[in-house]
Amino acid sequence: MEDALTSYTAIRQISQFVGAVLFFHVSEYLLAIYFHGRSNVSCSSLLISKHYVIAMAFALIEYIVEITLIPQWKENWFLSNCGLVMILVGEVIRKVAIVTAGRAFTHMIRIYYEEHHGLITHGIYSIMRHPSYCGFFIWAIGTQVMLRNPISLIAFVLVLWRFFFRRIPYPMST
């Protein structure tokens, strides 16, 4: 029997996961530099927090345990590809939101008024109020669907829903 961690399925899913995470963070950083200038961008623009690292590490550990013990769980190509589509859709929604907002988009919640920072109501913002959050939600959930991680999928949905439920009202009230 082929070693589960070096199987085609494992290599495909792990490389897609790593590629998705790298593309997400590098593109976020580059867009921040483009709209705000290199001097106004720090490593925090990579959006990597302690909680995020823990979540992604847990997802990888879950994947390794499951593909080692029950490799057939990871073999459903249809569901894995649905997750890949979710990753792409989430990425597109988020990046369109960032480009549409331009300089008004930052990774920090604004608590004071700036002249270039206003309510965006055109483009993708005319369809949904928080497209960058929606895009990240779809992207993150898609990573777990693609990896076929049932525990992380449930955890990601619950934690992200709670995070956005608390975060969205704050800028709306300021």
Short mmCIF file of C-alpha atoms in Angstrom, two decimals:
data_model
loop_
_atom_site.label_atom_id
_atom_site.label_comp_id
_atom_site.label_asym_id
_atom_site.label_seq_id
_atom_site.Cartn_x
_atom_site.Cartn_y
_atom_site.Cartn_z
CA MET A 1 0.00 0.00 0.00
CA GLU A 2 1.18 3.46 -0.92
CA ASP A 3 2.14 5.75 1.98
CA ALA A 4 -0.89 8.00 2.55
CA LEU A 5 1.18 11.16 3.04
CA THR A 6 2.95 10.73 -0.29
CA SER A 7 -0.13 9.68 -2.23
CA TYR A 8 -1.36 11.70 -5.18
CA THR A 9 -4.37 12.85 -3.15
CA ALA A 10 -2.24 14.11 -0.25
CA ILE A 11 0.27 15.88 -2.46
CA ARG A 12 -2.52 17.49 -4.51
CA GLN A 13 -4.56 18.66 -1.52
CA ILE A 14 -1.63 19.87 0.57
CA SER A 15 -0.05 21.73 -2.35
CA GLN A 16 -3.38 23.38 -3.20
CA PHE A 17 -3.82 24.36 0.45
CA VAL A 18 -0.30 25.81 0.76
CA GLY A 19 -0.68 27.56 -2.60
CA ALA A 20 -4.02 29.08 -1.58
CA VAL A 21 -2.65 30.34 1.75
CA LEU A 22 0.51 31.77 0.17
CA PHE A 23 -1.40 33.46 -2.66
CA PHE A 24 -3.94 34.92 -0.24
CA HIS A 25 -1.35 36.51 2.04
CA VAL A 26 1.12 37.66 -0.61
CA SER A 27 -1.65 39.25 -2.70
CA GLU A 28 -3.10 40.99 0.39
CA TYR A 29 0.33 42.39 1.20
CA LEU A 30 1.01 43.53 -2.37
CA LEU A 31 -2.41 45.19 -2.65
CA ALA A 32 -1.79 47.00 0.65
CA ILE A 33 1.53 48.30 -0.72
CA TYR A 34 -0.13 49.33 -4.00
CA PHE A 35 -2.91 51.33 -2.34
CA HIS A 36 -1.11 52.65 0.75
CA GLY A 37 2.58 52.75 -0.16
CA ARG A 38 5.40 50.61 1.17
CA SER A 39 6.10 52.96 4.09
CA ASN A 40 2.52 52.59 5.37
CA VAL A 41 2.46 48.79 5.25
CA SER A 42 3.81 46.48 7.92
CA CYS A 43 3.94 42.75 8.49
CA SER A 44 0.50 43.04 10.08
CA SER A 45 -0.78 43.52 6.53
CA LEU A 46 -0.10 39.81 6.03
CA LEU A 47 -3.07 39.17 8.36
CA ILE A 48 -1.32 36.42 10.29
CA SER A 49 -2.35 36.34 13.94
CA LYS A 50 -1.65 33.81 16.67
CA HIS A 51 -5.22 32.50 16.42
CA TYR A 52 -4.95 32.18 12.65
CA VAL A 53 -1.71 30.18 12.91
CA ILE A 54 -3.29 27.90 15.52
CA ALA A 55 -6.34 27.32 13.31
CA MET A 56 -4.26 26.51 10.23
CA ALA A 57 -1.90 24.28 12.23
CA PHE A 58 -4.89 22.41 13.67
CA ALA A 59 -6.28 21.97 10.15
CA LEU A 60 -2.98 20.50 8.93
CA ILE A 61 -2.74 18.19 11.94
CA GLU A 62 -6.30 17.02 11.36
CA TYR A 63 -5.51 16.41 7.70
CA ILE A 64 -2.36 14.39 8.46
CA VAL A 65 -4.11 12.27 11.12
CA GLU A 66 -7.12 11.57 8.92
CA ILE A 67 -5.22 10.77 5.72
CA THR A 68 -2.91 8.49 7.69
CA LEU A 69 -5.66 6.62 9.57
CA ILE A 70 -8.57 6.80 7.10
CA PRO A 71 -7.19 7.81 3.68
CA GLN A 72 -10.45 7.03 1.88
CA TRP A 73 -12.04 10.05 3.64
CA LYS A 74 -9.88 12.34 1.54
CA GLU A 75 -10.60 10.64 -1.80
CA ASN A 76 -13.90 12.34 -2.72
CA TRP A 77 -12.70 14.42 -5.67
CA PHE A 78 -16.05 16.12 -6.21
CA LEU A 79 -16.15 17.59 -2.69
CA SER A 80 -12.46 18.44 -2.74
CA ASN A 81 -12.91 20.28 -6.04
CA CYS A 82 -15.98 22.09 -4.63
CA GLY A 83 -13.68 23.37 -1.89
CA LEU A 84 -11.16 24.50 -4.49
CA VAL A 85 -13.92 26.41 -6.31
CA MET A 86 -14.92 28.01 -2.97
CA ILE A 87 -11.31 29.10 -2.45
CA LEU A 88 -11.22 30.72 -5.89
CA VAL A 89 -14.65 32.38 -5.51
CA GLY A 90 -13.77 33.70 -2.05
CA GLU A 91 -10.44 35.01 -3.30
CA VAL A 92 -12.07 36.81 -6.25
CA ILE A 93 -14.81 38.36 -4.09
CA ARG A 94 -12.28 39.61 -1.54
CA LYS A 95 -9.80 40.98 -4.08
CA VAL A 96 -12.56 42.71 -6.08
CA ALA A 97 -13.70 44.31 -2.81
CA ILE A 98 -10.18 45.52 -2.03
CA VAL A 99 -9.62 46.93 -5.53
CA THR A 100 -13.07 48.57 -5.58
CA ALA A 101 -12.47 50.27 -2.22
CA GLY A 102 -8.90 51.22 -3.15
CA ARG A 103 -7.28 53.47 -0.54
CA ALA A 104 -10.42 53.26 1.59
CA PHE A 105 -9.71 49.57 2.25
CA THR A 106 -7.45 48.78 5.17
CA HIS A 107 -6.91 45.74 7.34
CA MET A 108 -7.67 47.80 10.43
CA ILE A 109 -11.07 48.97 11.64
CA ARG A 110 -11.27 52.74 11.23
CA ILE A 111 -12.31 54.55 14.39
CA TYR A 112 -11.74 58.06 13.09
CA TYR A 113 -12.64 59.87 9.87
CA GLU A 114 -10.13 60.22 7.05
CA GLU A 115 -10.90 62.19 3.91
CA HIS A 116 -10.20 59.30 1.51
CA HIS A 117 -12.10 56.80 3.66
CA GLY A 118 -15.82 56.81 2.95
CA LEU A 119 -18.70 54.44 2.51
CA ILE A 120 -18.27 52.55 -0.76
CA THR A 121 -21.59 51.85 -2.51
CA HIS A 122 -20.54 51.03 -6.07
CA GLY A 123 -19.21 47.87 -7.70
CA ILE A 124 -19.35 44.74 -5.57
CA TYR A 125 -20.35 46.92 -2.59
CA SER A 126 -23.66 47.63 -4.34
CA ILE A 127 -24.39 43.89 -4.20
CA MET A 128 -23.21 43.13 -0.65
CA ARG A 129 -22.28 45.30 2.30
CA HIS A 130 -19.15 43.44 3.43
CA PRO A 131 -17.67 41.66 0.40
CA SER A 132 -14.17 41.38 1.84
CA TYR A 133 -15.52 39.56 4.91
CA CYS A 134 -17.77 37.41 2.72
CA GLY A 135 -14.84 36.55 0.47
CA PHE A 136 -12.62 35.58 3.40
CA PHE A 137 -15.40 33.50 4.94
CA ILE A 138 -15.93 31.56 1.69
CA TRP A 139 -12.16 31.23 1.15
CA ALA A 140 -11.43 29.92 4.64
CA ILE A 141 -14.33 27.45 4.63
CA GLY A 142 -13.27 26.37 1.15
CA THR A 143 -9.81 25.43 2.42
CA GLN A 144 -11.38 22.94 4.81
CA VAL A 145 -13.86 21.57 2.27
CA MET A 146 -10.95 21.09 -0.16
CA LEU A 147 -8.91 19.28 2.51
CA ARG A 148 -12.04 17.32 3.52
CA ASN A 149 -11.47 18.20 7.20
CA PRO A 150 -14.82 17.72 8.98
CA ILE A 151 -13.66 18.91 12.42
CA SER A 152 -11.87 21.99 11.13
CA LEU A 153 -14.76 22.76 8.79
CA ILE A 154 -17.19 22.97 11.70
CA ALA A 155 -14.68 24.89 13.84
CA PHE A 156 -13.88 27.37 11.05
CA VAL A 157 -17.58 28.05 10.37
CA LEU A 158 -18.34 28.64 14.06
CA VAL A 159 -15.26 30.73 14.84
CA LEU A 160 -15.50 32.87 11.69
CA TRP A 161 -19.23 33.41 12.10
CA ARG A 162 -18.67 34.56 15.67
CA PHE A 163 -15.72 36.76 14.65
CA PHE A 164 -17.64 38.54 11.89
CA PHE A 165 -20.81 38.75 13.99
CA ARG A 166 -18.79 40.75 16.54
CA ARG A 167 -16.63 42.70 14.10
CA ILE A 168 -19.19 43.93 11.58
CA PRO A 169 -21.35 46.03 13.95
CA TYR A 170 -18.33 47.93 15.35
CA PRO A 171 -17.44 50.10 12.32
CA MET A 172 -21.13 50.51 11.57
CA SER A 173 -21.63 52.17 14.98
CA THR A 174 -18.65 54.56 14.77
#
